[in-house]
Amino acid sequence: MKFFLDTADVSEIRALAETGLIDGVTTNPSLIAKSGRRMAEVIAEICAITPGPVSAEVTATDFETMLREGQYLRSIAANVAVKVPLTEAGLRVCRALANDGTKVNVTLCFSATQALLAAKAGAAFISPFVGRLDDIGQDGMQLIADTAQIYRNYGFATEVLVASVRHPVHVLQAAKLGAHVATMPAATIRAMFKHPLTDRGLDAFLADWAKTGQSIL
Ligand code: G3P
């Protein structure tokens, strides 16, 4: 499973990139706004930090302007994946950019039929928003299960990029379903490192080691 960071906070990306566990980054207009920086500048900096795909989202809603925006975003760096919303115009742009060899991440997916359309449109990634479905009492992970099954049935190359991840259990469930990618806030991946028994066990090892009076170096 690939882990992407869902943020435009360069300091968070730099810190976690040093673990070697980050395979890419996703952003969206809200995350760019939160960064307080110009889109092109922050995307270029993120692309220089991580060699993996970095999703940058168009903000127009009409075909012509979205296409031009996508072509501009793609020009920022070789590892930019252009993000488009799952709308009719967005999927037309997806097909046009994919035909040009551009990786497209189709976002704001909330149904398996939408995910089927995105795969047919040549998306490199589909981003089903599990957390936002959970937030309204629906089963976000069922969308992942349905999408993964449909993609397997027809051999679609589109990768399931689980988005709107709220906690490590989402990552666990997505991994058990065979999703290709989970994109998550820095806090979620940090929470995945932690277990109280690991902390307690390490404290006990080090306390016993201290009694030996030895040091390895
Ligand atoms: O960036 C796409 C998605 O991960 C957003 O998640 O937390 O705003 O529902 P969230």
PDB file of C-alpha atoms and ligand atoms in Angstrom:
ATOM      1  CA  MET A   1       0.000   0.000   0.000  1.00  0.00           C
ATOM      2  CA  LYS A   2       1.281   3.484  -0.851  1.00  0.00           C
ATOM      3  CA  PHE A   3       0.985   6.245   1.769  1.00  0.00           C
ATOM      4  CA  PHE A   4       0.341   9.794   0.551  1.00  0.00           C
ATOM      5  CA  LEU A   5       0.245  12.828   2.823  1.00  0.00           C
ATOM      6  CA  ASP A   6      -2.915  14.906   2.467  1.00  0.00           C
ATOM      7  CA  THR A   7      -1.520  18.362   3.157  1.00  0.00           C
ATOM      8  CA  ALA A   8       0.138  21.433   1.624  1.00  0.00           C
ATOM      9  CA  ASP A   9       2.171  22.063   4.775  1.00  0.00           C
ATOM     10  CA  VAL A  10       5.734  21.772   3.518  1.00  0.00           C
ATOM     11  CA  SER A  11       7.237  21.439   6.991  1.00  0.00           C
ATOM     12  CA  GLU A  12       5.015  18.413   7.728  1.00  0.00           C
ATOM     13  CA  ILE A  13       5.912  16.886   4.360  1.00  0.00           C
ATOM     14  CA  ARG A  14       9.653  17.408   4.885  1.00  0.00           C
ATOM     15  CA  ALA A  15       9.534  15.887   8.377  1.00  0.00           C
ATOM     16  CA  LEU A  16       7.668  12.748   7.348  1.00  0.00           C
ATOM     17  CA  ALA A  17       9.481  12.368   4.013  1.00  0.00           C
ATOM     18  CA  GLU A  18      12.610  11.672   6.081  1.00  0.00           C
ATOM     19  CA  THR A  19      11.004   8.412   7.298  1.00  0.00           C
ATOM     20  CA  GLY A  20      11.101   7.084   3.739  1.00  0.00           C
ATOM     21  CA  LEU A  21       7.492   5.973   4.217  1.00  0.00           C
ATOM     22  CA  ILE A  22       5.796   8.686   2.145  1.00  0.00           C
ATOM     23  CA  ASP A  23       5.027   7.783  -1.476  1.00  0.00           C
ATOM     24  CA  GLY A  24       3.308  10.991  -2.580  1.00  0.00           C
ATOM     25  CA  VAL A  25       1.211  14.001  -1.572  1.00  0.00           C
ATOM     26  CA  THR A  26      -2.340  15.118  -2.271  1.00  0.00           C
ATOM     27  CA  THR A  27      -3.563  18.676  -2.001  1.00  0.00           C
ATOM     28  CA  ASN A  28      -6.893  20.353  -2.696  1.00  0.00           C
ATOM     29  CA  PRO A  29      -7.992  24.007  -2.888  1.00  0.00           C
ATOM     30  CA  SER A  30      -8.829  24.056   0.847  1.00  0.00           C
ATOM     31  CA  LEU A  31      -5.374  22.730   1.784  1.00  0.00           C
ATOM     32  CA  ILE A  32      -3.692  25.260  -0.517  1.00  0.00           C
ATOM     33  CA  ALA A  33      -5.748  28.041   1.078  1.00  0.00           C
ATOM     34  CA  LYS A  34      -4.732  26.772   4.528  1.00  0.00           C
ATOM     35  CA  SER A  35      -1.045  26.946   3.514  1.00  0.00           C
ATOM     36  CA  GLY A  36      -1.407  30.685   2.814  1.00  0.00           C
ATOM     37  CA  ARG A  37       0.880  30.322  -0.215  1.00  0.00           C
ATOM     38  CA  ARG A  38       0.573  30.648  -3.992  1.00  0.00           C
ATOM     39  CA  MET A  39      -0.514  27.338  -5.569  1.00  0.00           C
ATOM     40  CA  ALA A  40       2.276  27.081  -8.160  1.00  0.00           C
ATOM     41  CA  GLU A  41       4.970  27.939  -5.602  1.00  0.00           C
ATOM     42  CA  VAL A  42       3.902  25.448  -2.944  1.00  0.00           C
ATOM     43  CA  ILE A  43       3.238  22.654  -5.462  1.00  0.00           C
ATOM     44  CA  ALA A  44       6.700  23.165  -6.977  1.00  0.00           C
ATOM     45  CA  GLU A  45       8.276  22.980  -3.514  1.00  0.00           C
ATOM     46  CA  ILE A  46       6.341  19.826  -2.604  1.00  0.00           C
ATOM     47  CA  CYS A  47       7.318  18.199  -5.920  1.00  0.00           C
ATOM     48  CA  ALA A  48      10.970  18.893  -5.115  1.00  0.00           C
ATOM     49  CA  ILE A  49      10.654  17.219  -1.696  1.00  0.00           C
ATOM     50  CA  THR A  50       8.974  13.985  -2.821  1.00  0.00           C
ATOM     51  CA  PRO A  51       9.553  12.149  -6.118  1.00  0.00           C
ATOM     52  CA  GLY A  52       6.115  10.527  -5.875  1.00  0.00           C
ATOM     53  CA  PRO A  53       2.881  11.860  -7.387  1.00  0.00           C
ATOM     54  CA  VAL A  54       1.795  15.270  -6.056  1.00  0.00           C
ATOM     55  CA  SER A  55      -1.865  16.034  -6.693  1.00  0.00           C
ATOM     56  CA  ALA A  56      -2.704  19.632  -7.647  1.00  0.00           C
ATOM     57  CA  GLU A  57      -6.388  20.389  -8.225  1.00  0.00           C
ATOM     58  CA  VAL A  58      -7.968  22.543 -10.903  1.00  0.00           C
ATOM     59  CA  THR A  59     -10.434  25.151  -9.648  1.00  0.00           C
ATOM     60  CA  ALA A  60     -12.477  25.919 -12.760  1.00  0.00           C
ATOM     61  CA  THR A  61     -15.655  23.953 -13.488  1.00  0.00           C
ATOM     62  CA  ASP A  62     -15.967  24.304 -17.274  1.00  0.00           C
ATOM     63  CA  PHE A  63     -14.158  21.959 -19.656  1.00  0.00           C
ATOM     64  CA  GLU A  64     -12.045  24.512 -21.511  1.00  0.00           C
ATOM     65  CA  THR A  65     -10.738  26.320 -18.442  1.00  0.00           C
ATOM     66  CA  MET A  66     -10.196  23.114 -16.438  1.00  0.00           C
ATOM     67  CA  LEU A  67      -8.194  21.702 -19.335  1.00  0.00           C
ATOM     68  CA  ARG A  68      -6.016  24.805 -19.545  1.00  0.00           C
ATOM     69  CA  GLU A  69      -5.536  24.812 -15.771  1.00  0.00           C
ATOM     70  CA  GLY A  70      -4.618  21.122 -15.837  1.00  0.00           C
ATOM     71  CA  GLN A  71      -2.082  21.666 -18.602  1.00  0.00           C
ATOM     72  CA  TYR A  72      -0.558  24.513 -16.592  1.00  0.00           C
ATOM     73  CA  LEU A  73      -0.444  22.494 -13.347  1.00  0.00           C
ATOM     74  CA  ARG A  74       1.160  19.579 -15.187  1.00  0.00           C
ATOM     75  CA  SER A  75       3.912  21.939 -16.409  1.00  0.00           C
ATOM     76  CA  ILE A  76       4.977  22.799 -12.863  1.00  0.00           C
ATOM     77  CA  ALA A  77       6.845  19.512 -12.318  1.00  0.00           C
ATOM     78  CA  ALA A  78       7.072  16.039 -13.845  1.00  0.00           C
ATOM     79  CA  ASN A  79       5.511  14.405 -10.770  1.00  0.00           C
ATOM     80  CA  VAL A  80       2.367  16.547 -10.705  1.00  0.00           C
ATOM     81  CA  ALA A  81      -0.852  14.545 -10.883  1.00  0.00           C
ATOM     82  CA  VAL A  82      -3.698  16.798 -12.001  1.00  0.00           C
ATOM     83  CA  LYS A  83      -6.762  16.550  -9.771  1.00  0.00           C
ATOM     84  CA  VAL A  84     -10.193  17.062 -11.322  1.00  0.00           C
ATOM     85  CA  PRO A  85     -13.637  16.849  -9.682  1.00  0.00           C
ATOM     86  CA  LEU A  86     -15.899  13.928 -10.557  1.00  0.00           C
ATOM     87  CA  THR A  87     -18.231  15.856 -12.823  1.00  0.00           C
ATOM     88  CA  GLU A  88     -19.074  15.356 -16.503  1.00  0.00           C
ATOM     89  CA  ALA A  89     -16.717  18.173 -17.485  1.00  0.00           C
ATOM     90  CA  GLY A  90     -14.096  16.896 -15.064  1.00  0.00           C
ATOM     91  CA  LEU A  91     -14.139  13.427 -16.641  1.00  0.00           C
ATOM     92  CA  ARG A  92     -13.896  14.936 -20.125  1.00  0.00           C
ATOM     93  CA  VAL A  93     -10.768  16.746 -18.930  1.00  0.00           C
ATOM     94  CA  CYS A  94      -9.521  13.509 -17.362  1.00  0.00           C
ATOM     95  CA  ARG A  95      -9.805  11.699 -20.685  1.00  0.00           C
ATOM     96  CA  ALA A  96      -8.089  14.526 -22.588  1.00  0.00           C
ATOM     97  CA  LEU A  97      -5.190  14.808 -20.122  1.00  0.00           C
ATOM     98  CA  ALA A  98      -4.811  11.015 -19.807  1.00  0.00           C
ATOM     99  CA  ASN A  99      -4.607  10.761 -23.595  1.00  0.00           C
ATOM    100  CA  ASP A 100      -1.694  13.200 -23.354  1.00  0.00           C
ATOM    101  CA  GLY A 101       0.059  10.985 -20.805  1.00  0.00           C
ATOM    102  CA  THR A 102      -0.807  13.081 -17.759  1.00  0.00           C
ATOM    103  CA  LYS A 103      -1.596  11.306 -14.487  1.00  0.00           C
ATOM    104  CA  VAL A 104      -5.083  12.368 -13.365  1.00  0.00           C
ATOM    105  CA  ASN A 105      -6.515  11.979  -9.868  1.00  0.00           C
ATOM    106  CA  VAL A 106     -10.326  12.142 -10.004  1.00  0.00           C
ATOM    107  CA  THR A 107     -11.536  13.505  -6.677  1.00  0.00           C
ATOM    108  CA  LEU A 108     -14.765  14.010  -4.727  1.00  0.00           C
ATOM    109  CA  CYS A 109     -15.929  10.469  -5.485  1.00  0.00           C
ATOM    110  CA  PHE A 110     -18.887   9.303  -3.349  1.00  0.00           C
ATOM    111  CA  SER A 111     -20.355   6.360  -5.286  1.00  0.00           C
ATOM    112  CA  ALA A 112     -19.109   3.225  -7.029  1.00  0.00           C
ATOM    113  CA  THR A 113     -20.850   4.240 -10.245  1.00  0.00           C
ATOM    114  CA  GLN A 114     -18.843   7.489 -10.162  1.00  0.00           C
ATOM    115  CA  ALA A 115     -15.692   5.406  -9.626  1.00  0.00           C
ATOM    116  CA  LEU A 116     -16.616   3.255 -12.638  1.00  0.00           C
ATOM    117  CA  LEU A 117     -16.965   6.345 -14.804  1.00  0.00           C
ATOM    118  CA  ALA A 118     -13.570   7.669 -13.641  1.00  0.00           C
ATOM    119  CA  ALA A 119     -11.845   4.409 -14.555  1.00  0.00           C
ATOM    120  CA  LYS A 120     -13.456   4.493 -17.997  1.00  0.00           C
ATOM    121  CA  ALA A 121     -12.202   8.090 -18.356  1.00  0.00           C
ATOM    122  CA  GLY A 122      -8.623   6.908 -17.882  1.00  0.00           C
ATOM    123  CA  ALA A 123      -7.999   8.183 -14.364  1.00  0.00           C
ATOM    124  CA  ALA A 124      -4.650   7.178 -12.852  1.00  0.00           C
ATOM    125  CA  PHE A 125      -6.203   7.528  -9.378  1.00  0.00           C
ATOM    126  CA  ILE A 126      -9.760   7.623  -8.017  1.00  0.00           C
ATOM    127  CA  SER A 127     -10.254   9.394  -4.670  1.00  0.00           C
ATOM    128  CA  PRO A 128     -13.313   8.086  -2.810  1.00  0.00           C
ATOM    129  CA  PHE A 129     -13.900  10.275   0.291  1.00  0.00           C
ATOM    130  CA  VAL A 130     -14.564   7.705   3.035  1.00  0.00           C
ATOM    131  CA  GLY A 131     -14.545  10.111   5.995  1.00  0.00           C
ATOM    132  CA  ARG A 132     -17.133  12.454   4.546  1.00  0.00           C
ATOM    133  CA  LEU A 133     -19.481   9.496   3.937  1.00  0.00           C
ATOM    134  CA  ASP A 134     -18.913   8.272   7.512  1.00  0.00           C
ATOM    135  CA  ASP A 135     -19.568  11.826   8.707  1.00  0.00           C
ATOM    136  CA  ILE A 136     -23.159  11.574   7.385  1.00  0.00           C
ATOM    137  CA  GLY A 137     -23.773   8.050   8.659  1.00  0.00           C
ATOM    138  CA  GLN A 138     -23.000   6.179   5.461  1.00  0.00           C
ATOM    139  CA  ASP A 139     -20.418   3.372   5.128  1.00  0.00           C
ATOM    140  CA  GLY A 140     -17.403   4.936   3.432  1.00  0.00           C
ATOM    141  CA  MET A 141     -15.425   1.724   3.473  1.00  0.00           C
ATOM    142  CA  GLN A 142     -18.201  -0.085   1.573  1.00  0.00           C
ATOM    143  CA  LEU A 143     -17.501   2.328  -1.274  1.00  0.00           C
ATOM    144  CA  ILE A 144     -13.877   1.188  -1.245  1.00  0.00           C
ATOM    145  CA  ALA A 145     -14.926  -2.475  -1.257  1.00  0.00           C
ATOM    146  CA  ASP A 146     -17.352  -1.948  -4.158  1.00  0.00           C
ATOM    147  CA  THR A 147     -14.862   0.115  -6.162  1.00  0.00           C
ATOM    148  CA  ALA A 148     -12.025  -2.366  -5.642  1.00  0.00           C
ATOM    149  CA  GLN A 149     -14.287  -5.245  -6.732  1.00  0.00           C
ATOM    150  CA  ILE A 150     -15.485  -3.419  -9.861  1.00  0.00           C
ATOM    151  CA  TYR A 151     -11.935  -2.483 -10.829  1.00  0.00           C
ATOM    152  CA  ARG A 152     -10.779  -6.082 -10.363  1.00  0.00           C
ATOM    153  CA  ASN A 153     -13.742  -7.397 -12.416  1.00  0.00           C
ATOM    154  CA  TYR A 154     -12.673  -5.377 -15.462  1.00  0.00           C
ATOM    155  CA  GLY A 155      -8.931  -5.076 -14.923  1.00  0.00           C
ATOM    156  CA  PHE A 156      -8.972  -1.277 -14.716  1.00  0.00           C
ATOM    157  CA  ALA A 157      -5.515   0.235 -14.175  1.00  0.00           C
ATOM    158  CA  THR A 158      -6.960   3.081 -12.109  1.00  0.00           C
ATOM    159  CA  GLU A 159      -5.559   2.995  -8.564  1.00  0.00           C
ATOM    160  CA  VAL A 160      -7.944   3.275  -5.607  1.00  0.00           C
ATOM    161  CA  LEU A 161      -6.635   6.232  -3.574  1.00  0.00           C
ATOM    162  CA  VAL A 162      -8.579   6.212  -0.302  1.00  0.00           C
ATOM    163  CA  ALA A 163      -9.137   9.816   0.738  1.00  0.00           C
ATOM    164  CA  SER A 164     -10.813  11.733   3.536  1.00  0.00           C
ATOM    165  CA  VAL A 165      -9.088   9.352   5.947  1.00  0.00           C
ATOM    166  CA  ARG A 166      -9.923  10.184   9.565  1.00  0.00           C
ATOM    167  CA  HIS A 167      -7.874   7.653  11.585  1.00  0.00           C
ATOM    168  CA  PRO A 168      -5.632   4.547  11.413  1.00  0.00           C
ATOM    169  CA  VAL A 169      -8.632   2.173  11.281  1.00  0.00           C
ATOM    170  CA  HIS A 170      -9.528   3.645   7.893  1.00  0.00           C
ATOM    171  CA  VAL A 171      -6.013   2.789   6.712  1.00  0.00           C
ATOM    172  CA  LEU A 172      -6.264  -0.731   8.157  1.00  0.00           C
ATOM    173  CA  GLN A 173      -9.647  -1.390   6.553  1.00  0.00           C
ATOM    174  CA  ALA A 174      -8.500   0.043   3.213  1.00  0.00           C
ATOM    175  CA  ALA A 175      -5.361  -2.122   3.277  1.00  0.00           C
ATOM    176  CA  LYS A 176      -7.423  -5.253   4.023  1.00  0.00           C
ATOM    177  CA  LEU A 177      -9.534  -4.415   0.976  1.00  0.00           C
ATOM    178  CA  GLY A 178      -6.435  -4.087  -1.192  1.00  0.00           C
ATOM    179  CA  ALA A 179      -6.684  -0.349  -1.898  1.00  0.00           C
ATOM    180  CA  HIS A 180      -3.551   0.883  -3.683  1.00  0.00           C
ATOM    181  CA  VAL A 181      -3.097   4.162  -1.772  1.00  0.00           C
ATOM    182  CA  ALA A 182      -4.271   5.872   1.406  1.00  0.00           C
ATOM    183  CA  THR A 183      -3.844   9.622   1.617  1.00  0.00           C
ATOM    184  CA  MET A 184      -3.942  10.943   5.132  1.00  0.00           C
ATOM    185  CA  PRO A 185      -3.135  13.901   7.375  1.00  0.00           C
ATOM    186  CA  ALA A 186       0.268  13.826   9.102  1.00  0.00           C
ATOM    187  CA  ALA A 187      -1.438  13.207  12.446  1.00  0.00           C
ATOM    188  CA  THR A 188      -2.970   9.961  11.164  1.00  0.00           C
ATOM    189  CA  ILE A 189       0.293   8.443   9.994  1.00  0.00           C
ATOM    190  CA  ARG A 190       1.945   9.536  13.235  1.00  0.00           C
ATOM    191  CA  ALA A 191      -0.854   7.794  15.167  1.00  0.00           C
ATOM    192  CA  MET A 192      -0.070   4.600  13.246  1.00  0.00           C
ATOM    193  CA  PHE A 193       3.415   4.466  14.773  1.00  0.00           C
ATOM    194  CA  LYS A 194       2.073   4.535  18.331  1.00  0.00           C
ATOM    195  CA  HIS A 195       1.066   1.695  20.639  1.00  0.00           C
ATOM    196  CA  PRO A 196       1.164   1.872  24.456  1.00  0.00           C
ATOM    197  CA  LEU A 197       2.622  -1.637  24.723  1.00  0.00           C
ATOM    198  CA  THR A 198       5.472  -0.626  22.414  1.00  0.00           C
ATOM    199  CA  ASP A 199       6.220   2.380  24.637  1.00  0.00           C
ATOM    200  CA  ARG A 200       5.947   0.304  27.794  1.00  0.00           C
ATOM    201  CA  GLY A 201       8.095  -2.508  26.383  1.00  0.00           C
ATOM    202  CA  LEU A 202      10.807  -0.095  25.247  1.00  0.00           C
ATOM    203  CA  ASP A 203      10.882   1.589  28.654  1.00  0.00           C
ATOM    204  CA  ALA A 204      11.323  -1.826  30.295  1.00  0.00           C
ATOM    205  CA  PHE A 205      14.112  -2.866  27.883  1.00  0.00           C
ATOM    206  CA  LEU A 206      16.003   0.372  28.478  1.00  0.00           C
ATOM    207  CA  ALA A 207      15.550   0.207  32.251  1.00  0.00           C
ATOM    208  CA  ASP A 208      16.984  -3.335  32.315  1.00  0.00           C
ATOM    209  CA  TRP A 209      19.777  -2.302  29.947  1.00  0.00           C
ATOM    210  CA  ALA A 210      20.701   0.641  32.168  1.00  0.00           C
ATOM    211  CA  LYS A 211      21.272  -1.783  35.040  1.00  0.00           C
ATOM    212  CA  THR A 212      24.010  -3.531  33.058  1.00  0.00           C
ATOM    213  CA  GLY A 213      26.144  -0.386  33.005  1.00  0.00           C
ATOM    214  CA  GLN A 214      27.029  -1.208  29.428  1.00  0.00           C
ATOM    215  CA  SER A 215      26.868   0.952  26.311  1.00  0.00           C
ATOM    216  CA  ILE A 216      26.944  -0.348  22.769  1.00  0.00           C
ATOM    217  CA  LEU A 217      29.262   2.415  21.471  1.00  0.00           C
TER     218      LEU A 217
HETATM  219  O1  G3P B   1      -7.855  15.931  -0.095  1.00  0.00           O
HETATM  220  C1  G3P B   1      -8.917  15.079  -0.345  1.00  0.00           C
HETATM  221  C2  G3P B   1      -9.491  14.498   0.911  1.00  0.00           C
HETATM  222  O2  G3P B   1      -8.524  13.706   1.552  1.00  0.00           O
HETATM  223  C3  G3P B   1     -10.060  15.539   1.862  1.00  0.00           C
HETATM  224  O3  G3P B   1     -10.369  14.949   3.066  1.00  0.00           O
HETATM  225  O4  G3P B   1     -10.604  15.451   5.501  1.00  0.00           O
HETATM  226  O5  G3P B   1     -11.302  17.201   3.818  1.00  0.00           O
HETATM  227  O6  G3P B   1     -12.659  15.087   4.104  1.00  0.00           O
HETATM  228  P1  G3P B   1     -11.267  15.728   4.168  1.00  0.00           P
END
